[in-house]
């Protein structure tokens, strides 16, 4: 009798079989939109304080110059994955995926996939196939094997996905793909304390760290290093120790899960998006003067309440840093109502500490609602009520927002977001080149895209200065 294949063997088979040609036209379009979105987020993050810390650390590490850092200079692929991945993640403005028990950010895989694809001399179609694999693996594990309730971070599933993506980009055969995934999955089971209580720089670094380590795992596997073959179902493996038993039929999986991911319209934690849209619609429709607001009542689904509304992951009215601000529904709604927008400038230290926003956020009440919770994650439902002086109130209910799978963001809208984020650093000509390269990525090489990103001016790099005032379109 033939020995039954392990879960790892079935997953590795899926990764090996995956082809660019299997992507539907819609999935390909949505994948490109997410690549452009991630690059915009990365460019918008280059002046972040901890971003500079990471760039200096990567510079001190050194490394074989095989992959390109955004802003120029070359280093080892795992270090490029760490730095470029942190740029994508730092603003907390990149894409998301909602599963019943887990939330993840699949574009966290881009830094590692691009570094490996560039190193391997892969074409753009190969890079897109590797990314599509990462999206499918991370999202499906989030669906079937959530870990948040057990105290582990969603970067746990990212480790499997990023290893799969890098192995695919490197063109590894099935056995070595399996070893890459096994090494990364066994070694990286991150704690959810990353996103609870007082938040630190690690909130933004946890995902790029996991992806960089998964990148290194794939390179070890490429050289012949083996990993535990029963990483999922084995004695004290992932299922027994963390996730519980689950089943995914990898023979039946496709590359379409990217279509169920979502783009952030606002620079805010993903579960806040419909709330922010609703609050801003009320502000505009009723011409609300923020000074007249007595209180703001938000009824939302339980996942949003527990993560950003003051539930099990800690109170959210103590807001001192960018990391705390973009995970506080109280702060995000307050500053959006005050400023009429929610962009990176709303997270500058002076804005976070300003009296008006600190006072208004304490007048925000967030409550979980059982009926709304039952509609998540197929919807992102919320009810926002703003009470004004004299007892007058206005209310709005939302089921989604622009960027949610039921209202997907178009290429043109995302290109506007890209330009808004990139314009302070990148001139109009280079922005156009990057947009065109992503739109036609299957006709180019991964190295072509990396070369364009090398030209982005970054503090501390050897590249040129930012574009002059007036060239921001």
Coordinates of C-alpha atoms in Angstrom, one line a residue:
X1 CA 0.0 0.0 0.0
X2 CA 1.3 3.4 -1.0
X3 CA 2.1 5.7 1.9
X4 CA -0.4 8.6 2.2
X5 CA 1.0 11.9 1.2
X6 CA 1.6 14.5 4.0
X7 CA -0.2 17.8 4.1
X8 CA 3.2 19.4 3.2
X9 CA 3.6 17.2 0.1
X10 CA 0.1 18.2 -1.1
X11 CA 0.8 21.9 -0.5
X12 CA 4.2 21.7 -2.2
X13 CA 2.5 20.0 -5.2
X14 CA 0.1 22.9 -5.5
X15 CA 3.0 25.4 -5.5
X16 CA 4.9 23.5 -8.1
X17 CA 1.9 23.2 -10.4
X18 CA 0.8 26.8 -10.2
X19 CA 1.2 28.7 -13.5
X20 CA 0.7 32.3 -14.5
X21 CA -1.6 31.2 -17.3
X22 CA -4.0 29.8 -14.6
X23 CA -4.9 33.3 -13.4
X24 CA -8.2 34.6 -14.7
X25 CA -8.2 38.0 -16.3
X26 CA -10.0 39.5 -13.2
X27 CA -7.5 37.8 -10.8
X28 CA -4.6 39.2 -12.8
X29 CA -6.0 42.7 -12.8
X30 CA -6.6 42.6 -9.1
X31 CA -3.1 41.2 -8.4
X32 CA -1.5 44.1 -10.4
X33 CA -3.7 46.6 -8.5
X34 CA -2.3 45.2 -5.3
X35 CA 1.3 45.3 -6.5
X36 CA 0.9 49.0 -7.4
X37 CA -0.9 49.6 -4.1
X38 CA 1.9 48.0 -2.1
X39 CA 4.6 50.0 -4.0
X40 CA 2.7 53.2 -3.3
X41 CA 2.6 52.4 0.4
X42 CA 6.3 51.6 0.3
X43 CA 7.2 54.9 -1.3
X44 CA 5.0 56.8 1.1
X45 CA 6.8 55.2 4.1
X46 CA 10.4 56.1 3.2
X47 CA 10.6 58.9 5.8
X48 CA 9.2 56.9 8.7
X49 CA 11.6 57.0 11.7
X50 CA 11.8 53.2 12.2
X51 CA 12.3 52.8 8.5
X52 CA 15.6 54.6 8.8
X53 CA 16.6 52.4 11.7
X54 CA 16.0 49.3 9.6
X55 CA 17.8 50.7 6.5
X56 CA 20.9 51.5 8.7
X57 CA 20.8 48.0 10.2
X58 CA 20.5 46.3 6.8
X59 CA 23.5 48.5 5.7
X60 CA 25.5 47.3 8.6
X61 CA 24.7 43.6 7.9
X62 CA 26.1 43.9 4.4
X63 CA 25.3 41.0 2.0
X64 CA 25.9 39.6 -1.5
X65 CA 24.5 42.3 -3.9
X66 CA 21.8 40.1 -5.5
X67 CA 18.6 42.1 -4.8
X68 CA 17.7 45.8 -4.9
X69 CA 16.6 48.0 -2.1
X70 CA 13.9 50.6 -2.9
X71 CA 16.0 53.8 -3.2
X72 CA 19.0 52.1 -4.6
X73 CA 21.9 49.9 -3.3
X74 CA 21.9 46.1 -3.5
X75 CA 22.1 43.4 -0.8
X76 CA 21.3 39.8 -0.1
X77 CA 17.7 38.8 -0.9
X78 CA 16.6 38.2 2.7
X79 CA 17.8 41.6 3.7
X80 CA 16.1 43.2 0.7
X81 CA 12.9 41.3 1.7
X82 CA 13.1 42.8 5.2
X83 CA 13.7 46.4 4.2
X84 CA 11.3 46.5 1.2
X85 CA 8.7 44.5 3.1
X86 CA 8.9 47.0 6.0
X87 CA 8.3 49.9 3.6
X88 CA 5.2 48.1 2.3
X89 CA 3.9 47.5 5.8
X90 CA 4.9 50.5 7.9
X91 CA 2.0 52.9 7.0
X92 CA -0.5 50.1 7.7
X93 CA -2.1 51.1 4.4
X94 CA -1.6 47.9 2.3
X95 CA -4.2 45.3 1.4
X96 CA -6.0 42.9 3.7
X97 CA -7.9 39.7 3.8
X98 CA -10.7 38.9 6.2
X99 CA -11.4 35.4 7.3
X100 CA -13.9 34.5 10.1
X101 CA -11.1 34.0 12.7
X102 CA -8.2 35.8 11.1
X103 CA -7.1 38.9 9.3
X104 CA -3.9 39.1 7.2
X105 CA -2.2 41.4 4.7
X106 CA -1.1 39.3 1.7
X107 CA 1.0 42.0 0.1
X108 CA 3.4 41.5 3.0
X109 CA 4.8 38.8 0.6
X110 CA 5.8 41.2 -2.1
X111 CA 9.2 42.2 -0.6
X112 CA 10.4 38.5 -0.4
X113 CA 8.9 37.5 -3.7
X114 CA 10.4 40.4 -5.6
X115 CA 13.9 39.9 -4.1
X116 CA 13.9 36.2 -5.0
X117 CA 12.5 36.8 -8.5
X118 CA 15.1 39.4 -9.2
X119 CA 17.9 37.2 -7.9
X120 CA 16.7 34.3 -10.1
X121 CA 16.3 36.4 -13.2
X122 CA 12.6 35.6 -13.3
X123 CA 10.3 37.3 -15.7
X124 CA 7.3 39.4 -14.5
X125 CA 4.9 36.5 -15.2
X126 CA 7.0 34.3 -12.8
X127 CA 6.8 37.0 -10.1
X128 CA 3.1 37.3 -10.5
X129 CA 2.7 33.6 -10.3
X130 CA 4.7 33.5 -7.1
X131 CA 2.7 36.3 -5.6
X132 CA -0.6 34.6 -6.6
X133 CA 0.6 31.4 -4.8
X134 CA 1.4 33.5 -1.7
X135 CA -2.0 35.1 -1.7
X136 CA -3.7 31.7 -2.1
X137 CA -1.7 30.0 0.6
X138 CA -1.9 32.8 3.2
X139 CA -5.6 33.4 2.7
X140 CA -6.6 29.7 2.7
X141 CA -4.6 29.0 5.9
X142 CA -6.3 32.1 7.4
X143 CA -9.7 30.6 6.4
X144 CA -9.1 27.1 7.7
X145 CA -6.4 27.4 10.3
X146 CA -6.7 30.7 12.2
X147 CA -4.4 31.2 15.1
X148 CA -5.4 34.6 16.7
X149 CA -7.7 33.0 19.3
X150 CA -4.8 30.9 20.5
X151 CA -2.6 33.9 21.1
X152 CA -0.5 33.7 17.9
X153 CA 0.0 36.4 15.2
X154 CA -1.2 36.2 11.6
X155 CA 2.4 36.3 10.5
X156 CA 2.4 32.6 11.4
X157 CA 0.5 31.8 8.2
X158 CA 2.6 34.4 6.3
X159 CA 5.7 32.3 7.0
X160 CA 4.2 29.4 5.0
X161 CA 3.0 31.7 2.2
X162 CA 6.3 33.7 1.8
X163 CA 8.4 30.5 1.8
X164 CA 6.1 29.1 -0.9
X165 CA 6.4 32.3 -2.9
X166 CA 10.1 32.5 -2.7
X167 CA 10.5 28.8 -3.6
X168 CA 8.2 29.4 -6.6
X169 CA 10.2 32.4 -7.7
X170 CA 13.4 30.5 -7.5
X171 CA 12.0 27.7 -9.6
X172 CA 12.6 25.0 -6.9
X173 CA 11.2 21.4 -7.5
X174 CA 8.5 19.9 -5.3
X175 CA 10.7 18.4 -2.6
X176 CA 12.7 21.5 -2.0
X177 CA 9.5 23.6 -2.0
X178 CA 8.2 21.4 0.8
X179 CA 11.4 21.8 2.8
X180 CA 11.3 25.6 2.4
X181 CA 7.7 25.7 3.7
X182 CA 8.5 23.2 6.5
X183 CA 11.5 25.2 7.8
X184 CA 9.7 28.5 7.7
X185 CA 6.6 27.1 9.3
X186 CA 8.3 25.2 12.0
X187 CA 10.6 28.1 13.0
X188 CA 8.1 31.0 13.1
X189 CA 5.1 31.0 15.3
X190 CA 4.8 34.6 16.4
X191 CA 2.9 35.9 19.5
X192 CA -0.2 38.1 19.2
X193 CA 1.2 40.4 21.9
X194 CA 2.7 42.2 18.8
X195 CA -0.7 43.9 18.4
X196 CA -2.1 44.1 22.0
X197 CA -1.6 46.6 24.7
X198 CA 1.0 49.3 24.2
X199 CA 2.1 49.0 20.6
X200 CA 5.7 49.2 19.4
X201 CA 7.6 49.4 16.1
X202 CA 7.3 45.7 16.0
X203 CA 3.7 45.9 14.9
X204 CA 4.9 47.0 11.5
X205 CA 8.1 44.9 11.5
X206 CA 6.7 41.5 12.4
X207 CA 5.4 40.7 8.9
X208 CA 8.6 41.7 7.0
X209 CA 10.7 39.9 9.5
X210 CA 8.6 36.7 9.0
X211 CA 8.8 37.1 5.2
X212 CA 12.6 37.7 5.3
X213 CA 13.1 34.6 7.5
X214 CA 10.9 32.6 5.1
X215 CA 13.1 33.9 2.3
X216 CA 16.2 32.6 4.0
X217 CA 14.4 29.2 4.7
X218 CA 13.8 28.8 0.9
X219 CA 17.4 29.6 0.1
X220 CA 18.5 26.9 2.7
X221 CA 16.1 24.5 1.1
X222 CA 17.5 25.3 -2.4
X223 CA 20.9 24.2 -1.1
X224 CA 19.5 20.9 0.2
X225 CA 18.6 21.6 3.8
X226 CA 15.5 19.6 4.9
X227 CA 12.6 20.5 7.2
X228 CA 10.1 18.5 9.2
X229 CA 8.0 16.6 6.7
X230 CA 5.0 16.4 9.0
X231 CA 5.1 20.1 10.0
X232 CA 1.2 20.3 9.8
X233 CA -0.2 17.0 11.1
X234 CA 2.9 15.5 13.0
X235 CA 3.4 14.9 16.7
X236 CA 3.5 18.5 18.2
X237 CA 3.1 20.0 14.7
X238 CA 1.1 23.0 13.7
X239 CA -2.3 21.3 14.1
X240 CA -1.7 19.7 17.4
X241 CA 0.2 22.6 19.0
X242 CA -1.6 25.7 17.6
X243 CA -4.4 25.5 14.9
X244 CA -6.2 22.3 15.5
X245 CA -7.1 19.9 12.7
X246 CA -8.0 21.4 9.4
X247 CA -8.3 20.3 5.8
X248 CA -7.5 22.1 2.5
X249 CA -7.7 20.1 -0.7
X250 CA -4.7 21.6 -2.5
X251 CA -5.4 19.6 -5.6
X252 CA -8.6 21.6 -6.0
X253 CA -7.2 25.1 -5.2
X254 CA -6.9 27.8 -7.8
X255 CA -5.2 31.2 -7.9
X256 CA -8.3 33.3 -7.5
X257 CA -8.2 34.2 -3.8
X258 CA -6.7 37.6 -4.5
X259 CA -10.1 38.6 -5.8
X260 CA -11.4 38.4 -2.2
X261 CA -8.7 40.6 -0.7
X262 CA -9.3 44.3 -0.3
X263 CA -7.6 47.6 -0.8
X264 CA -7.6 50.2 2.0
X265 CA -9.3 53.5 1.0
X266 CA -8.1 55.1 4.2
X267 CA -4.8 55.0 6.0
X268 CA -6.3 53.0 8.9
X269 CA -6.6 49.5 10.3
X270 CA -8.6 47.3 7.9
X271 CA -11.7 46.7 10.2
X272 CA -12.2 50.5 10.5
X273 CA -12.6 51.2 6.8
X274 CA -16.4 51.2 6.5
X275 CA -16.6 53.2 9.8
X276 CA -14.3 55.9 8.5
X277 CA -16.2 56.1 5.2
X278 CA -19.5 56.4 7.0
X279 CA -18.2 59.1 9.4
X280 CA -16.8 61.1 6.6
X281 CA -20.0 60.8 4.6
X282 CA -22.0 62.1 7.6
X283 CA -19.5 65.0 8.0
X284 CA -19.9 66.0 4.3
X285 CA -23.7 65.4 4.0
X286 CA -24.6 67.3 7.2
X287 CA -21.7 69.8 7.1
X288 CA -20.8 68.9 10.6
X289 CA -18.7 71.2 12.7
X290 CA -16.4 69.0 14.8
X291 CA -16.6 71.5 17.6
X292 CA -20.3 70.8 17.9
X293 CA -19.9 67.1 18.4
X294 CA -20.9 65.9 21.9
X295 CA -20.2 62.2 21.3
X296 CA -19.8 59.6 18.6
X297 CA -21.5 56.1 19.0
X298 CA -20.2 53.3 16.9
X299 CA -21.9 49.9 16.8
X300 CA -19.7 47.4 15.0
X301 CA -18.8 43.7 14.6
X302 CA -17.0 41.9 17.4
X303 CA -13.7 41.5 15.5
X304 CA -13.4 45.2 15.1
X305 CA -14.4 45.8 18.7
X306 CA -11.8 43.4 20.1
X307 CA -8.9 44.6 17.9
X308 CA -9.4 48.4 17.6
X309 CA -12.4 49.2 19.7
X310 CA -11.2 48.6 23.3
X311 CA -12.1 44.9 23.6
X312 CA -9.9 42.0 24.4
X313 CA -6.7 43.5 22.8
X314 CA -6.7 46.5 25.2
X315 CA -8.2 49.9 25.7
X316 CA -7.8 52.3 22.8
X317 CA -8.1 55.8 24.3
X318 CA -4.5 56.0 25.3
X319 CA -2.9 57.1 22.0
X320 CA 0.7 58.4 22.0
X321 CA 2.3 56.9 18.9
X322 CA 1.6 56.1 15.3
X323 CA 1.3 52.4 16.1
X324 CA -1.3 53.1 18.8
X325 CA -3.1 55.6 16.7
X326 CA -3.7 53.4 13.6
X327 CA -5.1 50.7 15.8
X328 CA -7.5 52.9 17.8
X329 CA -10.9 53.3 16.2
X330 CA -11.5 56.2 18.7
X331 CA -8.5 58.1 17.3
X332 CA -9.1 57.3 13.6
X333 CA -12.7 58.4 13.7
X334 CA -11.9 61.5 15.7
X335 CA -9.1 62.7 13.5
X336 CA -11.0 61.9 10.3
X337 CA -13.9 64.0 11.5
X338 CA -11.6 66.9 12.5
X339 CA -9.5 66.9 9.3
X340 CA -11.8 65.5 6.7
X341 CA -9.3 62.8 5.7
X342 CA -7.2 60.0 7.0
X343 CA -3.8 59.9 5.4
X344 CA -0.2 59.5 6.6
X345 CA -0.1 63.1 7.8
X346 CA -2.8 62.3 10.4
X347 CA -0.2 60.1 12.1
X348 CA 2.5 62.8 12.6
X349 CA 3.5 63.1 16.2
X350 CA 2.2 66.7 16.5
X351 CA -1.2 65.7 15.1
X352 CA -1.5 62.7 17.4
X353 CA -0.7 64.8 20.5
X354 CA -3.0 67.7 19.6
X355 CA -5.6 68.7 22.1
X356 CA -8.5 68.7 19.7
X357 CA -8.1 65.1 18.6
X358 CA -7.1 63.9 22.1
X359 CA -10.3 65.5 23.5
X360 CA -12.6 64.2 20.7
X361 CA -11.3 60.6 20.8
X362 CA -12.5 60.3 24.4
X363 CA -16.0 61.1 23.3
X364 CA -16.1 58.1 21.0
X365 CA -18.0 55.0 22.3
X366 CA -17.5 51.7 20.5
X367 CA -19.9 48.8 21.1
X368 CA -20.0 45.2 19.7
X369 CA -23.3 44.3 18.1
X370 CA -24.4 40.7 17.7
X371 CA -26.4 41.2 14.5
X372 CA -23.6 43.1 12.8
X373 CA -21.1 40.4 14.0
X374 CA -23.1 37.7 12.3
X375 CA -22.7 39.5 8.9
X376 CA -18.9 39.6 9.1
X377 CA -16.7 38.8 7.1
X378 CA -19.0 38.7 4.1
X379 CA -19.7 42.3 5.0
X380 CA -18.0 45.0 7.0
X381 CA -21.1 46.3 8.7
X382 CA -21.2 49.3 11.1
X383 CA -23.6 51.9 12.5
X384 CA -22.3 55.4 13.2
X385 CA -24.3 57.9 15.2
X386 CA -23.0 61.5 15.8
X387 CA -24.7 63.4 18.6
X388 CA -24.5 67.2 18.3
X389 CA -25.2 70.0 20.7
X390 CA -28.8 70.3 21.7
X391 CA -29.4 66.6 21.3
X392 CA -29.6 66.5 17.5
X393 CA -28.1 63.4 16.0
X394 CA -27.3 61.9 12.6
X395 CA -26.8 58.3 11.8
X396 CA -25.5 56.1 9.0
X397 CA -25.3 52.4 8.4
X398 CA -22.7 50.8 6.1
X399 CA -22.3 47.2 4.9
X400 CA -19.0 47.8 3.0
X401 CA -16.7 50.5 1.6
X402 CA -14.9 51.3 -1.7
X403 CA -12.1 48.7 -1.8
X404 CA -14.1 45.9 -0.2
X405 CA -14.7 42.8 -2.5
X406 CA -18.3 43.8 -3.0
X407 CA -17.1 47.3 -4.2
X408 CA -13.6 46.6 -5.6
X409 CA -11.3 49.5 -6.2
X410 CA -10.6 50.1 -9.9
X411 CA -7.1 50.5 -11.3
X412 CA -7.7 54.2 -11.9
X413 CA -8.7 54.8 -8.3
X414 CA -5.7 52.9 -7.0
X415 CA -3.4 54.8 -9.4
X416 CA -4.7 58.0 -7.7
X417 CA -3.8 56.6 -4.3
X418 CA -0.4 55.6 -5.6
X419 CA 0.2 59.1 -6.9
X420 CA -0.9 60.7 -3.7
X421 CA 1.5 58.6 -1.7
X422 CA 4.4 58.8 -4.1
X423 CA 4.3 62.4 -5.3
X424 CA 6.2 64.0 -2.4
X425 CA 9.2 61.8 -3.2
X426 CA 8.9 60.8 -6.9
X427 CA 8.5 63.0 -10.0
X428 CA 5.7 62.5 -12.4
X429 CA 7.8 60.9 -15.1
X430 CA 9.1 58.1 -12.8
X431 CA 5.6 57.6 -11.3
X432 CA 4.3 57.0 -14.8
X433 CA 7.1 54.5 -15.5
X434 CA 6.3 52.6 -12.4
X435 CA 2.5 52.5 -13.1
X436 CA 3.2 51.3 -16.7
X437 CA 5.7 48.7 -15.5
X438 CA 3.1 47.2 -13.1
X439 CA 0.3 47.3 -15.7
X440 CA 2.5 45.4 -18.1
X441 CA 4.5 43.3 -15.6
X442 CA 4.0 40.0 -17.4
X443 CA 5.8 41.5 -20.4
X444 CA 8.8 42.6 -18.4
X445 CA 11.3 41.1 -15.9
X446 CA 11.3 41.3 -12.2
X447 CA 14.6 43.1 -12.5
X448 CA 13.0 45.8 -14.6
X449 CA 10.6 46.6 -11.8
X450 CA 13.3 46.5 -9.1
X451 CA 15.4 48.9 -11.3
X452 CA 12.6 51.4 -11.3
X453 CA 12.2 51.2 -7.6
X454 CA 16.0 51.8 -7.2
X455 CA 15.5 55.2 -8.6
X456 CA 13.1 56.4 -5.9
X457 CA 14.8 59.0 -3.7
X458 CA 15.1 57.7 -0.2
X459 CA 16.7 59.5 2.8
X460 CA 20.1 58.0 3.5
X461 CA 20.5 56.5 0.0
X462 CA 22.8 57.8 -2.7
X463 CA 20.0 58.7 -5.0
X464 CA 18.8 62.2 -6.0
X465 CA 16.8 64.7 -3.9
X466 CA 13.0 64.7 -3.8
X467 CA 11.2 66.4 -6.7
X468 CA 10.9 70.2 -6.3
X469 CA 7.7 71.8 -5.0
X470 CA 5.0 72.0 -7.6
X471 CA 5.8 68.7 -9.3
X472 CA 3.5 66.7 -7.1
X473 CA 0.5 66.9 -9.5

